[in-house]
Coordinates of C-alpha atoms in Angstrom, one line a residue:
X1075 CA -24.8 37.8 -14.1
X1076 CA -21.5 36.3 -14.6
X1077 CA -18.4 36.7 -11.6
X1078 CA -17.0 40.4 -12.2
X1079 CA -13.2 40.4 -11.6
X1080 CA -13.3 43.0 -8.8
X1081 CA -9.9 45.1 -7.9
X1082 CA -7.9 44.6 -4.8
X1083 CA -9.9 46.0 -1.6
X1084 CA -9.2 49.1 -0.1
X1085 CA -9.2 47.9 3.9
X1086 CA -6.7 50.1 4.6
X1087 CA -8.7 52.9 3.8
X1088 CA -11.7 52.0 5.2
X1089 CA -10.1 51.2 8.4
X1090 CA -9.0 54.9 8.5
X1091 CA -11.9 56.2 7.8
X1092 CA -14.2 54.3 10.3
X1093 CA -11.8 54.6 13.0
X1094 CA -11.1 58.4 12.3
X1095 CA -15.1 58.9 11.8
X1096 CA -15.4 57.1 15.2
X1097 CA -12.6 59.7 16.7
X1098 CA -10.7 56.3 17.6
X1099 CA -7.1 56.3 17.9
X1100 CA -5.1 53.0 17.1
X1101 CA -4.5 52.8 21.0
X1102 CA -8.0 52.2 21.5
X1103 CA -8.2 49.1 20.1
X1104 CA -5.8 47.3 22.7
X1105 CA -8.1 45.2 24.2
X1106 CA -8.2 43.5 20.3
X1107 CA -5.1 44.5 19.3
X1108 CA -1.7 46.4 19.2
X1109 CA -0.9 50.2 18.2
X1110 CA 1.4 48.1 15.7
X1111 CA -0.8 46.0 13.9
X1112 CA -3.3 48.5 13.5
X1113 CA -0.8 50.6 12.1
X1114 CA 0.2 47.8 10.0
X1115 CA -3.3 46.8 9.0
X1116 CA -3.7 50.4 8.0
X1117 CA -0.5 51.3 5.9
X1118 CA -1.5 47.9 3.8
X1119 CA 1.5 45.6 5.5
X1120 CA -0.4 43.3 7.5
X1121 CA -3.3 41.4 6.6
X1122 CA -6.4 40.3 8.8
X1123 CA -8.1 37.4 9.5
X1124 CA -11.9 37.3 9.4
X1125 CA -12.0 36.8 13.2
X1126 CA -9.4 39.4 13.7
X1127 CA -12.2 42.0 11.6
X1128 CA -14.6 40.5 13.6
X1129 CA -13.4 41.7 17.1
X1130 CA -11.7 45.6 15.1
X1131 CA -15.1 46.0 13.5
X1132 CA -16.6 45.5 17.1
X1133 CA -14.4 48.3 18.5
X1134 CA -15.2 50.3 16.1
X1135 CA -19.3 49.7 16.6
X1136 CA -19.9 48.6 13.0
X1137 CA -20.9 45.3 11.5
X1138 CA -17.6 43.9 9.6
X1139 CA -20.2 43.9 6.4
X1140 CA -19.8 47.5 6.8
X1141 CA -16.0 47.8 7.2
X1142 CA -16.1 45.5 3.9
X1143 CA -18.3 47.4 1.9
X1144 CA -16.3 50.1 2.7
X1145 CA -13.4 48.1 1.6
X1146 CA -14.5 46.8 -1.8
X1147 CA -16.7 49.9 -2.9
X1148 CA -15.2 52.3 -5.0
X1149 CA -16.1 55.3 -3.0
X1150 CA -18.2 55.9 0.5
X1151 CA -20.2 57.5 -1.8
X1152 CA -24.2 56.2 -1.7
X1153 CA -24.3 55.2 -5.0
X1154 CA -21.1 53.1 -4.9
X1155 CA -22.4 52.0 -1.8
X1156 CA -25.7 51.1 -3.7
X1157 CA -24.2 49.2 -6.6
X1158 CA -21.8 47.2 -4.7
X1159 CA -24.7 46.1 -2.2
X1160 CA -27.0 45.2 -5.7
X1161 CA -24.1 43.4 -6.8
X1162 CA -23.7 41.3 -3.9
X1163 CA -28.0 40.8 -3.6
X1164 CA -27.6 39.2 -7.1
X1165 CA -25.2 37.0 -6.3
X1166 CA -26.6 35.8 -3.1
X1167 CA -30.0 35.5 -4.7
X1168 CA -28.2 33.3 -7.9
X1169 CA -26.7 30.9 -5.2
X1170 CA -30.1 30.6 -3.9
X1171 CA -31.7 29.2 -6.8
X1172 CA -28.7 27.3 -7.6
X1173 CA -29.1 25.3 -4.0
X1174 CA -32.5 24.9 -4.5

């Protein structure tokens, strides 16, 4: 299967709706981050560093694959979910063979 051009992420989003599913507030995250750069992450004006998703996804008790699924899928819907995640087995299992 050939690289699909996929469309920006949606990280905003699925910040909001992990944190809002978790009944977080952006206060809560403190101990990672500010009330301001969550807001920031959230409205789309700041971006995040993979360490930085790390420690938020940690907060927010879910593994950052799941905060990035969220992200790139097109929905939270299960068989968005589901294609995105076959997607992403292909390619992993193509890189396989290719290292072998």
């Amino acid at each position: 299967m050939p690289f699909q051009r996929h469309p920006a992420n949606h990280l905003p989003k699925a910040l909001k709706v992990i944190r809002n599913a978790r009944g977080l507030t952006q206060e809560d995250f403190g101990v990672v981050s500010s009330r301001t750069y969550m807001s920031g992450l959230e409205r789309g004006v700041k971006n995040a560093t993979v360490k930085k998703l790390d420690e938020i996804a940690s907060v927010m008790k879910v593994h950052p694959l799941t905060l990035l699924t969220l992200a790139y899928s097109k929905s939270i819907d299960k068989h968005d979910v589901h294609e995105l995640l076959i997607l992403v087995q292909h390619q992993l299992t193509e890189l396989r063979e290719e290292t072998k």
